[in-house]
Amino acid sequence: SRSAFLLYLNVKFVPFLSAILYGRTIPWTTWLSALLAFLGTCLLSTDGGPLNSGDLWCILAAVSSALFILRLGEFSNRFDAAELN
């Protein structure tokens, strides 16, 4: 059950990675909402036990998914979707 919460971190990672990797200016409201959502996910996914290797794989998968979302956003601005279909 913890993996579902950890995998959903991808949405929270997008603004952070966007600022770090692309230098995009992120509004403070987005920072605040992402931080609060991140903290809420951490509270929901912790059960008092330590992180295990499966949890780390889930976090890595969430980061990978966030990177995919960012790359998809980059390519969708460069190409016309109708031409790709």
Coordinates of C-alpha atoms in Angstrom, one line a residue:
S1 CA 0.0 0.0 0.0
R2 CA 2.9 2.3 0.6
S3 CA 4.1 2.0 -3.0
A4 CA 0.9 3.6 -4.3
F5 CA 1.6 6.8 -2.3
L6 CA 5.3 6.8 -3.2
L7 CA 4.6 6.3 -6.9
Y8 CA 2.2 9.3 -6.9
L9 CA 5.2 11.5 -5.8
N10 CA 5.8 12.0 -9.5
V11 CA 3.3 14.8 -9.6
K12 CA 5.0 16.5 -6.7
F13 CA 8.5 16.1 -8.2
V14 CA 7.6 17.9 -11.5
P15 CA 7.8 21.5 -10.3
F16 CA 11.0 20.8 -8.4
L17 CA 12.7 19.1 -11.3
S18 CA 11.4 21.8 -13.7
A19 CA 13.1 24.5 -11.7
I20 CA 16.3 22.5 -11.2
L21 CA 16.7 21.1 -14.7
Y22 CA 15.1 23.8 -16.9
G23 CA 15.5 26.9 -14.7
R24 CA 11.9 27.6 -15.0
T25 CA 10.4 30.2 -12.6
I26 CA 7.8 28.5 -10.4
P27 CA 5.2 30.6 -8.7
W28 CA 5.3 30.5 -4.9
T29 CA 1.8 29.1 -4.8
T30 CA 3.0 26.1 -6.8
W31 CA 6.0 25.6 -4.5
L32 CA 3.7 25.8 -1.5
S33 CA 1.1 23.4 -2.8
A34 CA 3.8 20.9 -4.0
L35 CA 5.5 21.0 -0.7
L36 CA 2.3 20.5 1.3
A37 CA 1.3 17.6 -1.0
F38 CA 4.7 16.1 -0.6
L39 CA 4.5 16.3 3.2
G40 CA 1.0 14.8 3.1
T41 CA 2.2 12.0 1.0
C42 CA 5.1 11.4 3.4
L43 CA 2.7 11.3 6.3
L44 CA 0.3 8.9 4.5
S45 CA 3.1 6.5 3.3
T46 CA 5.1 6.2 6.6
D47 CA 4.1 3.5 9.0
G48 CA 6.9 4.0 11.5
G49 CA 9.2 1.5 9.7
P50 CA 12.3 2.3 7.8
L51 CA 12.4 2.7 4.0
N52 CA 13.2 -0.6 2.3
S53 CA 14.7 -1.3 -1.1
G54 CA 11.2 -1.5 -2.7
D55 CA 10.4 1.9 -1.4
L56 CA 13.6 3.3 -2.9
W57 CA 12.7 1.7 -6.3
C58 CA 9.2 3.3 -6.1
I59 CA 10.7 6.7 -5.4
L60 CA 13.1 6.2 -8.3
A61 CA 10.2 5.2 -10.5
A62 CA 8.4 8.4 -9.4
V63 CA 11.4 10.5 -10.4
S64 CA 11.6 8.8 -13.7
S65 CA 7.9 9.4 -14.4
A66 CA 8.3 13.1 -13.5
L67 CA 11.2 13.3 -15.9
F68 CA 9.0 11.7 -18.6
I69 CA 6.3 14.3 -17.9
L70 CA 8.8 17.1 -18.3
R71 CA 10.2 15.7 -21.5
L72 CA 6.7 15.1 -22.9
G73 CA 5.9 18.8 -22.2
E74 CA 9.1 19.8 -24.0
F75 CA 8.3 17.8 -27.1
S76 CA 4.6 18.7 -27.2
N77 CA 5.7 22.3 -27.6
R78 CA 8.0 21.5 -30.5
F79 CA 5.8 19.4 -32.6
D80 CA 2.3 19.5 -33.9
A81 CA 0.3 16.6 -32.5
A82 CA -1.8 16.3 -35.6
E83 CA 1.3 15.7 -37.7
L84 CA 2.5 13.0 -35.3
N85 CA -0.7 11.0 -35.6

